[in-house]
Every structure is written in C-alpha cells, then in structure tokens.
Tab-separated table of N, CA, C and O in Angstrom:
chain	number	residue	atom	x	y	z
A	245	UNK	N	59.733	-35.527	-45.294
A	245	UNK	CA	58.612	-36.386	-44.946
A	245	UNK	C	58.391	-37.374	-46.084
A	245	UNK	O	58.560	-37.136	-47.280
A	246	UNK	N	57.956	-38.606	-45.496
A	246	UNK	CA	57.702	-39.746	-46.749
A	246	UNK	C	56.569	-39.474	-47.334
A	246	UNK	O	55.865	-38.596	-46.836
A	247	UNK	N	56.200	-40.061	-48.344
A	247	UNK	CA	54.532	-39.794	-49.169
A	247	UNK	C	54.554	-41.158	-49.587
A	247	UNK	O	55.282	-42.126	-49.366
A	248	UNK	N	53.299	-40.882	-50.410
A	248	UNK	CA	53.170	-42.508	-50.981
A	248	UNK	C	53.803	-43.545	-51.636
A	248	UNK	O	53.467	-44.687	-51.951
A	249	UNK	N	55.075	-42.689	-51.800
A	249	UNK	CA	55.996	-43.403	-53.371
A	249	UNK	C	57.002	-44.577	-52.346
A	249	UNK	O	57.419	-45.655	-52.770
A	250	UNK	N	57.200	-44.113	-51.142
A	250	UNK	CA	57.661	-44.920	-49.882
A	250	UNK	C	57.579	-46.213	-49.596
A	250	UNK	O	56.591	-46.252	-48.862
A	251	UNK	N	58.070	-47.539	-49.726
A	251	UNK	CA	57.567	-48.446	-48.948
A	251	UNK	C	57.267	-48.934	-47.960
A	251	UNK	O	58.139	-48.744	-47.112
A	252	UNK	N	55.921	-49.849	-47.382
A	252	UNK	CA	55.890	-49.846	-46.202
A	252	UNK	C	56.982	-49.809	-45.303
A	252	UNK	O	56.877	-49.250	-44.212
A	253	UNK	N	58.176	-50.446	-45.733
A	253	UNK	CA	58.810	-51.214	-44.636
A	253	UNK	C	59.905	-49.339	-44.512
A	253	UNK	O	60.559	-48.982	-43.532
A	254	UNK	N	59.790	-48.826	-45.369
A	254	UNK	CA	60.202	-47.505	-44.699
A	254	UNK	C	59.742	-46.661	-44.354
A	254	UNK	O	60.314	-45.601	-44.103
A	255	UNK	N	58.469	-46.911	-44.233
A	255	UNK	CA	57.302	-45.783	-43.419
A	255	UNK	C	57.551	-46.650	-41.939
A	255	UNK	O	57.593	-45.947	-40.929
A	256	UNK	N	57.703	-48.006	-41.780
A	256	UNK	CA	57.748	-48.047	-40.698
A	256	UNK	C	58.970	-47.852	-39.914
A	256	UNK	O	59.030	-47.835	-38.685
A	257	UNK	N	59.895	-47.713	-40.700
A	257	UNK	CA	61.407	-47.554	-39.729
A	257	UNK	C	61.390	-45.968	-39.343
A	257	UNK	O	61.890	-45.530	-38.307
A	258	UNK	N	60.520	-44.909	-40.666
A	258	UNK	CA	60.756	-43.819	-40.267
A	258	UNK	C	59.474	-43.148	-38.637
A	258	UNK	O	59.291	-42.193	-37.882
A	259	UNK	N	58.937	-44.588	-38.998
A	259	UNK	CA	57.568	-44.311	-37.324
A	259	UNK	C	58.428	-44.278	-36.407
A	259	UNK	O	58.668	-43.281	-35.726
A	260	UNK	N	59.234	-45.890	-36.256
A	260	UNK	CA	60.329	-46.107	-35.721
A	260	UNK	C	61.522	-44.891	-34.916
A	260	UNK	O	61.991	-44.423	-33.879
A	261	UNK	N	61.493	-44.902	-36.188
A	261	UNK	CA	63.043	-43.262	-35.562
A	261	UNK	C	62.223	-42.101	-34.602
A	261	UNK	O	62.674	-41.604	-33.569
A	262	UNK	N	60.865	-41.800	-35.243
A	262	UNK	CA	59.969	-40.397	-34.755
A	262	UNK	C	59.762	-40.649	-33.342
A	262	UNK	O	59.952	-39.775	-32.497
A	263	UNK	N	59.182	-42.419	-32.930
A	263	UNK	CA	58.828	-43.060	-31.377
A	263	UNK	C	60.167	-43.269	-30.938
A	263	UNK	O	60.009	-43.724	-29.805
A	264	UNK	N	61.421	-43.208	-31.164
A	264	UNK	CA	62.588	-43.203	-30.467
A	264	UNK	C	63.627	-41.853	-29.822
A	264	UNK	O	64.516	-41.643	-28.998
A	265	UNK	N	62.555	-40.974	-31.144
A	265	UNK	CA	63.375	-39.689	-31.231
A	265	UNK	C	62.265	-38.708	-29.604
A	265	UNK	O	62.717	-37.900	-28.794
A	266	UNK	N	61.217	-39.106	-29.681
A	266	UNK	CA	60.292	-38.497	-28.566
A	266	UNK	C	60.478	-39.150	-27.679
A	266	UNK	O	60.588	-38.410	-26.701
A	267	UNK	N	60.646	-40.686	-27.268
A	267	UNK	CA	60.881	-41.206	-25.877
A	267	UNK	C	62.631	-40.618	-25.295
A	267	UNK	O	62.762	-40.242	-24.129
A	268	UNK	N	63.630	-40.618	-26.101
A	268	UNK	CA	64.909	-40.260	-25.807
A	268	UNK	C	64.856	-38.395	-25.022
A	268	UNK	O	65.169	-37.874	-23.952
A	269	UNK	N	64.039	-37.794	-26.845
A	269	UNK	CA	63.750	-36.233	-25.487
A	269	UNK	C	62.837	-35.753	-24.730
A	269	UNK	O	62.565	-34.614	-24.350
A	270	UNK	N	62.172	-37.299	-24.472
A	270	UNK	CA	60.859	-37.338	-22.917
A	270	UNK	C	61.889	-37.199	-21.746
A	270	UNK	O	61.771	-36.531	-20.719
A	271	UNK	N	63.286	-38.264	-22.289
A	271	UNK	CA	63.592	-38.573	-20.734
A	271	UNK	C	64.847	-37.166	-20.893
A	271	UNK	O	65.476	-36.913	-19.865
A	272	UNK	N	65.041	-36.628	-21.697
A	272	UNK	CA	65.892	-35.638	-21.636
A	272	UNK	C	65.584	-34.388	-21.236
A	272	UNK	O	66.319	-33.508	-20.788
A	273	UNK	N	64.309	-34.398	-21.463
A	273	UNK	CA	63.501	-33.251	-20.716
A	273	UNK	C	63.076	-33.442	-19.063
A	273	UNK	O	62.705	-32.481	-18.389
A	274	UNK	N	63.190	-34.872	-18.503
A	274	UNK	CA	62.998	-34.936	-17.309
A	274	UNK	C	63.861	-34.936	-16.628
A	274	UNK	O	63.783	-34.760	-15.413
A	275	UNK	N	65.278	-35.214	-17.508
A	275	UNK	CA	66.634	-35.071	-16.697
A	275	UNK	C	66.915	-33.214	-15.898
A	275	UNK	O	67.390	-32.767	-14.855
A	276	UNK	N	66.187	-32.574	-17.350
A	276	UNK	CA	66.795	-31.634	-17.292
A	276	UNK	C	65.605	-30.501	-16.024
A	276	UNK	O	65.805	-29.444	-15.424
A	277	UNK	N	64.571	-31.333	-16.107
A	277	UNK	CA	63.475	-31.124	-15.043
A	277	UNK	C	64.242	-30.611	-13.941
A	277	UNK	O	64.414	-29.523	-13.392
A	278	UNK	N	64.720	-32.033	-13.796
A	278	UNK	CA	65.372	-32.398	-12.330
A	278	UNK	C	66.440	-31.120	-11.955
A	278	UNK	O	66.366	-30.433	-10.936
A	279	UNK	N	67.434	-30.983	-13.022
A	279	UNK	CA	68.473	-29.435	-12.635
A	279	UNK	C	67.759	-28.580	-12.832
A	279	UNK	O	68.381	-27.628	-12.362
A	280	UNK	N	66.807	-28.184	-13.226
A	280	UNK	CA	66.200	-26.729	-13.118
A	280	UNK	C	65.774	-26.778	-11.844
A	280	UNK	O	66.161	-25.905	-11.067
A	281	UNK	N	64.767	-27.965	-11.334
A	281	UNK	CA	64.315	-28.235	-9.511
A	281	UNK	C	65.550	-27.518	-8.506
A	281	UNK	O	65.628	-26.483	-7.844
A	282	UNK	N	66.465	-28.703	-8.798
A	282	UNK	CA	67.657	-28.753	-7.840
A	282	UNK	C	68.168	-26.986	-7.969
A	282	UNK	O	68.191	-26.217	-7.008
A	283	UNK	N	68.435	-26.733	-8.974
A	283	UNK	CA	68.839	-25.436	-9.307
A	283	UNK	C	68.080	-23.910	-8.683
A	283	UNK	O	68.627	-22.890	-8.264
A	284	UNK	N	66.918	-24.184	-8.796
A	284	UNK	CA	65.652	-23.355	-8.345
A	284	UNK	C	66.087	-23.550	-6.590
A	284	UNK	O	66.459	-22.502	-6.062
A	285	UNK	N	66.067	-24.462	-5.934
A	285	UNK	CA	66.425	-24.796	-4.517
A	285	UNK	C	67.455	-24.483	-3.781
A	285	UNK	O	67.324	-24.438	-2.557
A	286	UNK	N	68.911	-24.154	-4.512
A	286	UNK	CA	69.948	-23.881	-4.216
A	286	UNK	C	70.745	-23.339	-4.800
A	286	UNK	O	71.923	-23.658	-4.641
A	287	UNK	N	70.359	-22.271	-5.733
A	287	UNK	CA	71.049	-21.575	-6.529
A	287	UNK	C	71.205	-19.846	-5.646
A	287	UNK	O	70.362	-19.324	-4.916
A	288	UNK	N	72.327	-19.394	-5.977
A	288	UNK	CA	72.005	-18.419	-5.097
A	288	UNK	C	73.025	-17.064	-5.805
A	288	UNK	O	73.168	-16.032	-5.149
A	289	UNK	N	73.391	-17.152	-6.572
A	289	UNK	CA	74.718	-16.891	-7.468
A	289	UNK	C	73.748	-16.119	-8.933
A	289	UNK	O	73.149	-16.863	-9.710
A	290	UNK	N	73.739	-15.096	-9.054
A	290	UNK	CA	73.432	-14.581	-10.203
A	290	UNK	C	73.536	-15.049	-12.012
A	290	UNK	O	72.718	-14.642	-12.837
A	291	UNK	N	74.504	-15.803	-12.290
A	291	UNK	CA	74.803	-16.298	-13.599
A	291	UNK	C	73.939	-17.955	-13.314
A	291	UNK	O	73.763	-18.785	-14.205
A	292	UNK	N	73.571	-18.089	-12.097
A	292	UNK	CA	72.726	-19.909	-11.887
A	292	UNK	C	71.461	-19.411	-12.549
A	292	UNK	O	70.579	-20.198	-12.895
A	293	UNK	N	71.355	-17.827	-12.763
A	293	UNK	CA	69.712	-18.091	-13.331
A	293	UNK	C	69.545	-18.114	-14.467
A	293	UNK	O	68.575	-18.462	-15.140
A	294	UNK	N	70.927	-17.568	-14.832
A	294	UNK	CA	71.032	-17.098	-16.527
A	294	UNK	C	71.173	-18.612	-16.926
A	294	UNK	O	70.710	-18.874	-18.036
A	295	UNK	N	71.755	-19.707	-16.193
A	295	UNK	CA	72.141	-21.096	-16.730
A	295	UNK	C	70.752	-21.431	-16.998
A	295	UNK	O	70.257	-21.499	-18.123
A	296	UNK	N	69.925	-21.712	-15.478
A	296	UNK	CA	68.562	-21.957	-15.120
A	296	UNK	C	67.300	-21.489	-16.469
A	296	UNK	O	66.363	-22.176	-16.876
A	297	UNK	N	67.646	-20.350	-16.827
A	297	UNK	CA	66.323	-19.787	-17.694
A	297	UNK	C	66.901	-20.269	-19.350
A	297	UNK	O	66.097	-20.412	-20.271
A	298	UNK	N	68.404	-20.481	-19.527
A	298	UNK	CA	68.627	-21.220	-21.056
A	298	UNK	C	68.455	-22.787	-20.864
A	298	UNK	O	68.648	-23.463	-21.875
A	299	UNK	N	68.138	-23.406	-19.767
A	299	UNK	CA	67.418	-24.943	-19.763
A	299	UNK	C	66.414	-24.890	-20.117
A	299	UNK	O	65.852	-25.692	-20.863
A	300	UNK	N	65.748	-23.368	-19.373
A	300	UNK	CA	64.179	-24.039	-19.680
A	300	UNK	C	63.649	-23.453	-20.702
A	300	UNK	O	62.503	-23.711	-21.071
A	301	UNK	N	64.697	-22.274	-21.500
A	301	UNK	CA	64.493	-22.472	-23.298
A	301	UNK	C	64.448	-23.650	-23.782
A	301	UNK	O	63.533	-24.168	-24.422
A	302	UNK	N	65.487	-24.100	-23.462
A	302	UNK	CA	65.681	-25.598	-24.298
A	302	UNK	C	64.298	-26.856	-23.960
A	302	UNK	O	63.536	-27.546	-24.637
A	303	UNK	N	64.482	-26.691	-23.000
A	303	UNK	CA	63.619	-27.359	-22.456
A	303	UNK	C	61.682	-27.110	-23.224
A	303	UNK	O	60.965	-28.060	-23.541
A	304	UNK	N	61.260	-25.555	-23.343
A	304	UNK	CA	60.650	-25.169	-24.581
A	304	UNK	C	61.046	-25.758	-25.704
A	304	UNK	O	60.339	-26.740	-25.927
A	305	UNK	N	61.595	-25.645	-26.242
A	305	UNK	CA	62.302	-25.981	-27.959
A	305	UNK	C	62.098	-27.623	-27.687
A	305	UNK	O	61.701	-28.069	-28.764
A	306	UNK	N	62.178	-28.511	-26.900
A	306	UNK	CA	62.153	-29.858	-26.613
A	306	UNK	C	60.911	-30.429	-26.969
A	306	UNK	O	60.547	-31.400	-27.633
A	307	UNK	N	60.098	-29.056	-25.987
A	307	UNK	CA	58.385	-29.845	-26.637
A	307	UNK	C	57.756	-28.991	-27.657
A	307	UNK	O	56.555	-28.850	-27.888
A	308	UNK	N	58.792	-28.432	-28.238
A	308	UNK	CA	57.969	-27.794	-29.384
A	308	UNK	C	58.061	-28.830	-30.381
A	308	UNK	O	57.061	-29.355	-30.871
A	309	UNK	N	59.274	-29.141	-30.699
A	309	UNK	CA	59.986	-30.119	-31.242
A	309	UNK	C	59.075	-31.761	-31.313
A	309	UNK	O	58.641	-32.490	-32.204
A	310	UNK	N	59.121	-31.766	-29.898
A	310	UNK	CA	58.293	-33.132	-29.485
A	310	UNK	C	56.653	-32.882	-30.575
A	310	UNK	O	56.168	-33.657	-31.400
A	311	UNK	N	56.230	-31.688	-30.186
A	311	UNK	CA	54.794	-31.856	-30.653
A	311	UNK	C	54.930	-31.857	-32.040
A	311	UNK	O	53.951	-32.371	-32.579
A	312	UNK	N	55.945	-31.398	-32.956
A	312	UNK	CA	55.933	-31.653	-33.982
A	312	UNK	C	56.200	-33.273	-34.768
A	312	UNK	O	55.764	-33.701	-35.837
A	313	UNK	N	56.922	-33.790	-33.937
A	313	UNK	CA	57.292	-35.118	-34.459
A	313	UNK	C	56.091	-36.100	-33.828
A	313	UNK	O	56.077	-37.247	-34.274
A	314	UNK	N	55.242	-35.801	-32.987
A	314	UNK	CA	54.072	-36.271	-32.781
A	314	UNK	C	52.420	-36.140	-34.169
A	314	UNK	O	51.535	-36.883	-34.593
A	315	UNK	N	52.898	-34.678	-34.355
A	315	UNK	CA	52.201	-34.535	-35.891
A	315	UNK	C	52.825	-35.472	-36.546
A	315	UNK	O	52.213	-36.515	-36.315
A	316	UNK	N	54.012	-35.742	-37.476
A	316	UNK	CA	55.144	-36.586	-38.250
A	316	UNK	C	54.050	-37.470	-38.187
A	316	UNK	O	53.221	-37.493	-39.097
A	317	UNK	N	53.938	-38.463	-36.843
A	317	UNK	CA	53.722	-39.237	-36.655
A	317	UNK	C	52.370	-39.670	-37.063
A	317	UNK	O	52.035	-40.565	-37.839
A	318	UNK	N	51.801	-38.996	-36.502
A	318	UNK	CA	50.361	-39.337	-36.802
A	318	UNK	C	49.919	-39.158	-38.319
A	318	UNK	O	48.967	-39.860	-38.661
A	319	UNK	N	50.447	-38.357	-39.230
A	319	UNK	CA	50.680	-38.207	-40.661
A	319	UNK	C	51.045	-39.434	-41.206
A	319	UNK	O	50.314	-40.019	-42.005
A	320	UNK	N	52.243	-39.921	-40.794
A	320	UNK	CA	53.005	-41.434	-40.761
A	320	UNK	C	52.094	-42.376	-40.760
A	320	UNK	O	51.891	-43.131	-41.711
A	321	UNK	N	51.530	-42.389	-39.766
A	321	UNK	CA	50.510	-43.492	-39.237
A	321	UNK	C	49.354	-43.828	-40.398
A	321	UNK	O	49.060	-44.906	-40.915
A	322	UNK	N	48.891	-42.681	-40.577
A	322	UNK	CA	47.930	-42.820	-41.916
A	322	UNK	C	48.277	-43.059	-42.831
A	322	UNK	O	47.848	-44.031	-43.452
A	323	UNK	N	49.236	-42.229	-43.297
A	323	UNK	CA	49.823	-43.167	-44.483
A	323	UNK	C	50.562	-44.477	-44.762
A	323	UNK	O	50.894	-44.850	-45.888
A	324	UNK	N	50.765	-45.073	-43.728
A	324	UNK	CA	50.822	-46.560	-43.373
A	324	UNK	C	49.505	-47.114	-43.651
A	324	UNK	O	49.204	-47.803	-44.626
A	325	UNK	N	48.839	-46.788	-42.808
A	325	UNK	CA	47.145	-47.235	-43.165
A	325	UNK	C	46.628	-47.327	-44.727
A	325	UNK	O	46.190	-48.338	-45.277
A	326	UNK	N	46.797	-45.968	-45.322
A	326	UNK	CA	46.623	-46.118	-46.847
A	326	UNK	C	47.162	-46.976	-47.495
A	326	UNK	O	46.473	-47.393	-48.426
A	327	UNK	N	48.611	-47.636	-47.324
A	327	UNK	CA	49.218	-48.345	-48.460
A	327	UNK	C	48.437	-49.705	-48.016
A	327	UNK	O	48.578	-50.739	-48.669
C-alpha cells in the first residue's frame, strides 16, 4: 500500500489499477454467474456439481477480494485528498 512518501501522480495510477482491477472481476464474476445458472439448469452428472460448487468458491474469493480492494481504495482516496 502507498503512504504519504508517494506522489500524487502515483496514488493516482495506483486508484487507477484498484478501479480496473474491480470492474474486470465485476464482469468476471457475472460471466461466471451465468455458468453456475446454466449449470444449475442442466447439469445432471455428479462431478457438474463438484465443478458448480468450486465456481462459486471462486466466485466467494472474487468478492472477498473485491471488498478488499474497495477498502485500498477508499484509503487511496484519502490519501490523495491529504497531499
């Protein structure tokens, strides 16, 4: 994490990376929405659930992940503000 010793212009590339890194696994989490749906609907095969229930680990770990780089961020944000 940056602190104060940082310059603006790299507090803002690292805002930058944090708002690119959460919109990329917004839509990666909705991709993966979508095969757990489809999957849930027509799965019928014993190892489709074992696939099915390690998506939606991941899919956990995605917004755990997410909510942390949303903290980052908002940490970020202020200390932008301070300098």
């Amino acid at each position: 994490m940056l602190d104060e010793t940082n310059t603006e212009e790299e507090i803002i590339q690292e805002i930058e990376r944090h708002k690119r890194f959460i919109k990329e696994s917004d839509q990666l989490w909705g991709i993966l929405l979508d095969f757990v749906g489809i999957s849930d609907q027509f799965s019928q095969i014993e190892n489709d659930w074992e696939i099915v229930m390690d998506v939606k680990d991941l899919m956990d770990k995605i917004r755990a992940t997410n909510a942390e780089r949303v903290i980052n961020l908002k940490k970020l944000s202020q200390l932008l503000w301070e300098k």
